[in-house]
Coordinates of C-alpha atoms and ligand atoms in Angstrom, one line a residue:
X212 CA 104.5 85.8 111.7
X213 CA 101.5 85.9 109.4
X214 CA 100.8 82.6 107.7
X215 CA 100.0 82.9 103.9
X216 CA 97.2 80.4 104.6
X217 CA 95.4 83.1 106.5
X218 CA 95.0 85.3 103.4
X219 CA 91.4 84.3 103.1
X220 CA 90.5 87.9 104.2
X221 CA 90.9 90.9 102.1
X222 CA 94.1 92.5 103.4
X223 CA 96.6 93.9 101.0
X224 CA 99.5 93.2 103.4
X225 CA 98.9 89.5 103.2
X226 CA 99.0 89.4 99.5
X227 CA 102.5 88.3 98.5
X228 CA 102.3 90.1 95.2
X229 CA 103.0 93.7 94.5
X230 CA 105.1 96.6 95.9
X231 CA 103.2 97.9 99.0
X232 CA 102.3 101.6 99.1
X233 CA 100.9 103.1 102.2
X234 CA 100.2 106.4 103.9
X235 CA 102.4 107.1 106.9
X236 CA 102.3 109.4 109.9
X237 CA 98.9 111.1 109.5
X238 CA 97.5 111.1 113.0
X239 CA 99.4 114.1 114.3
X240 CA 99.8 117.7 113.5
X241 CA 102.6 118.4 111.0
X242 CA 102.9 114.8 109.8
X243 CA 106.6 114.1 109.3
X244 CA 107.5 117.7 108.6
X245 CA 108.9 120.2 111.0
X246 CA 107.7 123.3 109.2
X247 CA 105.8 126.5 109.9
X248 CA 104.2 126.6 106.4
X249 CA 100.5 127.1 106.8
X250 CA 99.8 124.3 104.4
X251 CA 101.0 121.8 107.0
X252 CA 98.8 118.9 108.1
X253 CA 96.4 119.8 110.9
X254 CA 95.4 116.2 111.7
X255 CA 91.8 117.2 112.4
X256 CA 89.7 114.0 112.6
X257 CA 87.3 114.8 109.7
X258 CA 90.4 115.3 107.5
X259 CA 92.0 112.1 108.7
X260 CA 88.7 110.2 108.0
X261 CA 88.4 111.8 104.5
X262 CA 92.0 111.0 103.7
X263 CA 91.5 107.4 104.9
X264 CA 88.6 106.9 102.6
X265 CA 90.5 108.3 99.6
X266 CA 93.4 106.0 100.4
X267 CA 91.1 103.0 100.7
X268 CA 89.2 103.6 97.5
X269 CA 92.2 104.9 95.6
X270 CA 94.1 101.6 96.0
X271 CA 96.7 102.3 98.6
X272 CA 97.7 99.2 100.6
X273 CA 98.0 100.4 104.2
X274 CA 97.5 103.2 106.7
X275 CA 100.4 103.4 109.2
X276 CA 100.4 106.0 111.9
X277 CA 103.5 107.3 113.7
X278 CA 103.1 107.0 117.5
X279 CA 103.7 110.2 119.5
X280 CA 102.6 111.2 123.0
X281 CA 104.4 114.5 123.2
X282 CA 105.1 117.1 120.5
X283 CA 108.3 118.8 119.4
X284 CA 108.8 122.1 121.1
X285 CA 109.6 124.6 118.3
X286 CA 108.3 127.8 116.8
X287 CA 105.0 125.9 116.1
X288 CA 103.6 123.0 118.1
X289 CA 104.5 120.1 115.8
X290 CA 103.1 116.7 116.7
X291 CA 101.6 117.8 120.0
X292 CA 98.0 117.4 118.6
X293 CA 98.0 113.6 118.0
X294 CA 95.6 110.8 118.1
X295 CA 96.2 107.4 119.7
X296 CA 97.0 104.7 117.2
X297 CA 95.0 101.6 118.3
X298 CA 91.8 103.6 118.6
X299 CA 92.4 105.4 115.3
X300 CA 92.6 101.9 113.6
X301 CA 89.4 100.9 115.3
X302 CA 87.6 104.0 114.2
X303 CA 88.9 103.8 110.6
X304 CA 87.9 100.1 110.4
X305 CA 84.2 101.3 110.3
X306 CA 84.7 103.7 107.4
X307 CA 87.1 101.8 105.2
X308 CA 86.6 98.5 103.3
X309 CA 89.9 97.0 102.0
X310 CA 92.9 98.9 103.2
X311 CA 95.2 97.4 105.9
X312 CA 95.0 99.3 109.2
X313 CA 98.2 99.4 111.3
X314 CA 98.6 100.5 114.9
X315 CA 102.0 101.7 116.1
X316 CA 102.4 100.5 119.6
X317 CA 105.1 101.5 122.2
X318 CA 106.2 98.4 124.0
X319 CA 107.2 100.2 127.2
X320 CA 103.9 102.1 127.4
X321 CA 101.2 99.6 126.3
X322 CA 100.9 96.3 128.1
X323 CA 101.0 93.3 125.8
X324 CA 97.8 91.8 127.3
X325 CA 96.0 95.1 126.5
X326 CA 97.5 95.3 123.0
X327 CA 96.4 91.7 122.2
X328 CA 92.9 92.5 123.2
X329 CA 92.9 95.8 121.3
X330 CA 94.3 94.2 118.1
X331 CA 91.8 91.3 118.3
X332 CA 89.0 93.9 118.5
X333 CA 90.3 95.9 115.5
X334 CA 90.9 92.7 113.5
X335 CA 87.3 91.5 114.1
X336 CA 85.8 94.9 113.4
X337 CA 87.8 95.3 110.2
X338 CA 87.4 91.8 108.8
X339 CA 91.0 90.8 109.3
X340 CA 92.7 94.1 108.3
X341 CA 94.5 94.9 111.5
X342 CA 98.3 95.0 111.9
X343 CA 100.8 95.8 114.6
X344 CA 103.8 98.1 114.1
X345 CA 106.1 97.6 117.1
X346 CA 108.2 100.5 118.3
X347 CA 110.4 99.9 121.3
X348 CA 110.7 103.6 122.1
X349 CA 113.4 106.3 122.2
X350 CA 111.7 109.6 123.2
X351 CA 112.5 110.6 126.8
X352 CA 109.7 113.2 126.8
X353 CA 107.2 110.5 126.0
X354 CA 108.6 108.3 128.8
X355 CA 108.5 111.1 131.3
X356 CA 104.8 111.5 130.9
X357 CA 104.3 107.9 132.1
X358 CA 106.9 108.1 134.8
X359 CA 109.0 105.5 133.0
X360 CA 112.8 105.4 132.8
X361 CA 114.3 105.2 129.3
X362 CA 116.1 101.8 129.2
X363 CA 119.5 101.4 127.6
X364 CA 119.2 101.1 123.9
X365 CA 119.6 97.3 123.5
X366 CA 117.7 96.5 126.7
X367 CA 114.6 98.1 125.0
X368 CA 114.7 95.3 122.5
X369 CA 115.1 92.6 125.3
X370 CA 112.0 94.1 126.9
X371 CA 110.3 94.3 123.5
X372 CA 111.0 90.6 122.9
X373 CA 109.3 89.6 126.2
X374 CA 106.4 91.9 125.2
X375 CA 106.2 90.2 121.8
X376 CA 106.2 86.7 123.3
X377 CA 103.2 87.5 125.5
X378 CA 101.3 89.4 122.8
X379 CA 101.8 86.8 120.0
X380 CA 100.8 83.9 122.2
X381 CA 97.7 85.7 123.3
X382 CA 96.3 86.6 119.9
X383 CA 96.2 82.9 118.9
X384 CA 92.7 81.6 119.0
X385 CA 93.5 78.9 121.5
X386 CA 92.0 79.8 124.9
X387 CA 95.0 78.1 126.5
X388 CA 95.9 80.0 129.7
X389 CA 99.7 80.4 130.4
X390 CA 102.0 82.0 133.0
X391 CA 104.9 84.3 132.1
X392 CA 107.8 85.2 134.3
X393 CA 110.5 87.2 132.5
X394 CA 113.1 89.9 133.4
X395 CA 110.7 92.7 132.7
X396 CA 107.3 91.1 132.7
X397 CA 107.4 89.3 136.1
X398 CA 105.0 86.8 137.5
X399 CA 102.1 87.2 135.1
X400 CA 99.6 84.5 135.9
X401 CA 96.9 82.7 133.9
X402 CA 97.2 84.9 130.9
X403 CA 94.3 84.2 128.6
X404 CA 91.7 86.0 126.4
X405 CA 89.2 85.2 123.7
X406 CA 88.7 85.9 120.9
X407 CA 92.1 85.7 119.2
X408 CA 92.6 87.7 116.1
X409 CA 90.8 86.8 112.8
X410 CA 94.2 86.5 111.1
X411 CA 95.9 83.4 112.4
X412 CA 98.3 82.7 113.9
X413 CA 98.6 86.5 114.3
X414 CA 98.0 89.7 112.4
X415 CA 100.7 91.3 110.2
X416 CA 103.6 92.5 112.3
X417 CA 105.9 95.4 111.4
X418 CA 108.8 96.5 113.4
X419 CA 110.4 100.0 113.0
X420 CA 114.1 100.6 113.6
X421 CA 117.5 101.1 112.1
X422 CA 120.2 99.9 114.5
X423 CA 121.7 96.3 114.6
X424 CA 119.6 95.5 117.7
X425 CA 116.5 96.9 115.9
X426 CA 117.3 94.7 112.8
X427 CA 117.8 91.6 115.0
X428 CA 114.5 92.3 116.7
X429 CA 112.7 92.6 113.4
X430 CA 114.2 89.4 112.0
X431 CA 112.9 87.5 115.1
X432 CA 109.5 89.0 115.3
X433 CA 108.2 90.7 112.2
X434 CA 106.8 90.2 108.7
X435 CA 107.8 93.7 107.6
X436 CA 110.7 96.0 108.6
X437 CA 110.0 99.7 108.5
X438 CA 113.2 101.6 108.0
X439 CA 115.1 104.5 106.5
X440 CA 117.0 104.5 103.2
X441 CA 119.6 107.3 103.2
X442 CA 120.7 106.7 99.6
X443 CA 121.0 103.8 97.2
X444 CA 124.4 102.4 98.5
X445 CA 123.4 102.6 102.1
X446 CA 120.0 101.0 101.3
X447 CA 121.7 98.0 99.5
X448 CA 124.1 97.6 102.5
X449 CA 121.2 97.7 105.0
X450 CA 119.2 95.1 103.2
X451 CA 122.2 92.8 102.8
X452 CA 122.8 93.1 106.5
X453 CA 119.2 92.1 107.2
X454 CA 119.6 89.0 105.0
X455 CA 122.8 88.1 106.9
X456 CA 121.0 88.4 110.2
X457 CA 118.2 86.2 108.9
X458 CA 120.7 83.5 108.1
X459 CA 122.5 83.9 111.5
X460 CA 119.2 83.5 113.4
X461 CA 117.9 80.7 111.1
X462 CA 114.7 82.6 110.3
X463 CA 112.3 80.0 109.1
X464 CA 109.5 82.3 108.0
X465 CA 109.6 83.9 104.6
X466 CA 112.2 86.7 104.3
X467 CA 111.6 89.9 106.2
X468 CA 110.0 92.5 103.9
X469 CA 111.6 95.9 104.2
X470 CA 109.5 99.0 103.8
X471 CA 111.2 102.3 103.3
X472 CA 109.9 105.7 104.5
X473 CA 109.6 108.4 101.9
X474 CA 108.1 111.9 101.8
X475 CA 106.4 112.9 98.6
X476 CA 106.2 116.3 97.0
X477 CA 104.6 115.7 93.6
X478 CA 103.4 118.3 91.2
X479 CA 102.8 118.4 87.4
X480 CA 106.4 119.6 86.9
X481 CA 109.6 119.0 88.8
X482 CA 110.2 122.7 89.0
X483 CA 106.9 123.2 90.8
X484 CA 107.6 120.4 93.2
X485 CA 111.1 121.6 94.0
X486 CA 109.8 125.2 94.6
X487 CA 107.3 123.9 97.1
X488 CA 109.9 121.7 98.7
X489 CA 112.2 124.7 99.2
X490 CA 109.3 126.8 100.4
X491 CA 108.2 124.5 103.3
X492 CA 111.4 122.8 104.2
X493 CA 113.9 125.6 103.9
X494 CA 112.1 129.0 103.9
X495 CA 109.6 127.9 106.4
X496 CA 111.6 125.3 108.4
X497 CA 110.9 125.4 112.1
X498 CA 114.5 125.7 112.9
X499 CA 114.0 125.5 116.7
X500 CA 111.9 122.4 116.3
X501 CA 114.6 120.8 114.1
X502 CA 117.3 121.6 116.7
X503 CA 115.3 120.1 119.4
X504 CA 114.5 116.9 117.4
X505 CA 118.1 116.3 116.3
X506 CA 119.3 116.8 119.9
X507 CA 116.7 114.4 121.3
X508 CA 117.4 111.6 118.7
X509 CA 121.1 111.8 118.4
X510 CA 122.2 110.0 121.6
X511 CA 119.6 107.3 121.2
X512 CA 119.6 106.1 117.6
X513 CA 122.4 104.6 115.6
X514 CA 121.8 107.2 113.0
X515 CA 125.1 108.0 111.4
X516 CA 126.6 111.3 112.6
X517 CA 127.0 112.7 109.0
X518 CA 123.4 112.1 108.3
X519 CA 122.4 114.1 111.4
X520 CA 124.7 117.0 110.4
X521 CA 124.2 117.1 106.6
X522 CA 120.6 116.2 106.3
X523 CA 118.9 118.7 108.6
X524 CA 116.7 119.7 105.7
X525 CA 115.4 116.1 105.5
X526 CA 114.3 116.4 109.1
X527 CA 112.4 119.6 108.4
X528 CA 111.0 118.2 105.1
X529 CA 110.2 114.6 106.2
X530 CA 111.8 113.3 109.4
X531 CA 114.9 111.9 107.6
X532 CA 112.7 109.9 105.2
X533 CA 113.8 109.6 101.6
X534 CA 112.8 112.5 99.4
X535 CA 110.5 111.8 96.5
X536 CA 110.3 115.3 95.0
X537 CA 109.2 115.9 91.4
X538 CA 106.7 115.1 88.6
X539 CA 104.7 111.9 88.7
X540 CA 107.3 110.3 86.5
X541 CA 110.1 111.4 88.9
X542 CA 108.1 109.8 91.8
X543 CA 107.8 106.5 90.0
X544 CA 111.5 106.6 89.3
X545 CA 112.1 107.0 93.1
X546 CA 109.7 104.1 93.9
X547 CA 111.6 101.9 91.3
X548 CA 114.8 102.8 93.1
X549 CA 113.3 101.5 96.4
X550 CA 112.4 98.3 94.7
X551 CA 115.8 97.9 93.0
X552 CA 117.5 98.3 96.3
X553 CA 115.4 95.5 97.7
X554 CA 112.5 97.2 99.4
X555 CA 109.0 95.6 99.2
X556 CA 107.1 98.8 99.7
X557 CA 107.2 102.4 100.8
X558 CA 105.4 104.3 103.6
X559 CA 104.6 107.7 102.2
X560 CA 103.9 111.0 103.8
X561 CA 102.7 114.3 102.3
X562 CA 102.8 117.9 103.6
X563 CA 99.0 118.0 103.4
X564 CA 97.6 114.5 102.9
X565 CA 94.1 115.4 102.0
X566 CA 95.2 118.0 99.4
X567 CA 98.0 115.9 97.9
X568 CA 97.0 112.2 98.1
X569 CA 94.2 112.4 95.4
X570 CA 96.8 113.8 92.9
X571 CA 99.2 111.0 93.8
X572 CA 96.5 108.4 93.3
X573 CA 95.3 109.9 90.1
X574 CA 98.7 110.6 88.5
X575 CA 101.3 108.4 90.1
X576 CA 99.5 105.1 90.8
X577 CA 98.7 104.4 87.1
X578 CA 102.3 105.0 86.1
X579 CA 103.5 102.9 89.0
X580 CA 101.3 100.0 87.8
X581 CA 102.6 100.4 84.2
X582 CA 106.1 100.3 85.6
X583 CA 105.3 96.9 87.2
X584 CA 105.1 98.1 90.8
Ligands
LIG765 C1 110.9 104.3 110.0 C2 110.9 104.5 111.4 C3 109.6 104.7 112.0 C4 109.5 104.9 113.4 N1 108.3 105.2 114.0 C5 108.3 105.5 115.3 C6 107.1 105.9 116.0 O1 106.1 106.0 115.3 N2 107.1 106.2 117.3 C7 108.3 106.1 118.0 O2 108.2 106.4 119.2 N3 109.4 105.6 117.4 C8 109.4 105.3 116.1 N4 110.6 104.9 115.6 C9 111.8 104.7 116.4 C10 112.2 103.3 116.6 O3 111.1 102.5 117.0 C11 113.3 103.2 117.5 O4 112.9 103.4 118.9 C12 114.4 104.2 117.2 O5 114.6 104.2 115.8 C13 115.7 103.8 118.0 O6 116.0 102.5 117.8 P1 117.0 102.0 116.7 O7 118.3 102.6 117.2 O8 117.0 100.5 116.8 O9 116.6 102.5 115.4 C14 110.7 104.7 114.2 C15 111.9 104.4 113.6 C16 112.0 104.3 112.2 C17 113.3 104.0 111.6

């Protein structure tokens, strides 16, 4: 896990102060929405690059992509047009100056030796701003493209732990070759590679998940835990559960920092925001896409059944992220709720990032600062 001593480089995720605010899920068409509304995010590269510059200069802390290989079959082709996340961080490192650049990496798909080399490259190119978001996978359609079998739920984390052991050893700047013989990564010989990452002993690590196994994995590997908050009570319970797990595993590093996912619809007035929310998430929901998504996720994740049934609108609106819908003041209230529950930051998405992020930066960030975030 990232050592505070390595904070000699400008990287907002290493700064222990402040509630972290980042932009989430911007490298694929539709972002987190499953909507047919024409305003939806097209994820064309010039727009991604422009949005990244706005986020960088505007004071956001991180850019965090969702990793997809295959889209959601629906009435429109959501998420099929998508960029790869390691290469996007490398590309964005050249046109940004201070923001943290995360790469979301599927452990079953990307070999840890390759991921270590790629992260080291991004970390050097960006002056120590790289970060790894580990996802152990769930989407069978993604696996099918690689000819991979979807492992049993908890086995994915056993595989992910071996992956992490190899990756984290390799990014250290030691040039000390080692062998590895695990259950999944068998008979790897003379693993070595220079350089290690600029951040030592390793770059910022995030892990994304929800289930008990996912939480255990994050406690053992990560600095930050990217997760979902259904509502205040569930959020409080979830974070208490993470703290229990930290004790159980005798976590020695500083406490895991939870980051919640939220989608933002912010307008001058709450009425305008609610009207747009209804327009894209209800009137223009891609119902076929939502059906497909719910069916694909339900058997894999520990997402509570009532959440799947009752919150279909949240899938259309923002992939089951927490809704932040309203005026700038309403959005700050929502962010304060995340902090009250115990989150250290929020990963935010927008229907159209380039149209909406400047307004967020101009109107919400000053209020958030005033509120002590
Ligand atoms: C907030 C959040 C973000 C995630 N991002 C991705 C992603 O970008 N790509 C992906 O394939 N899976 C992603 N996942 C899925 C998880 O990595 C995990 O495979 C899935 O949630 C099932 O594991 P779990 O039951 O432990 O939550 C995400 C999950 C959460 C909760």
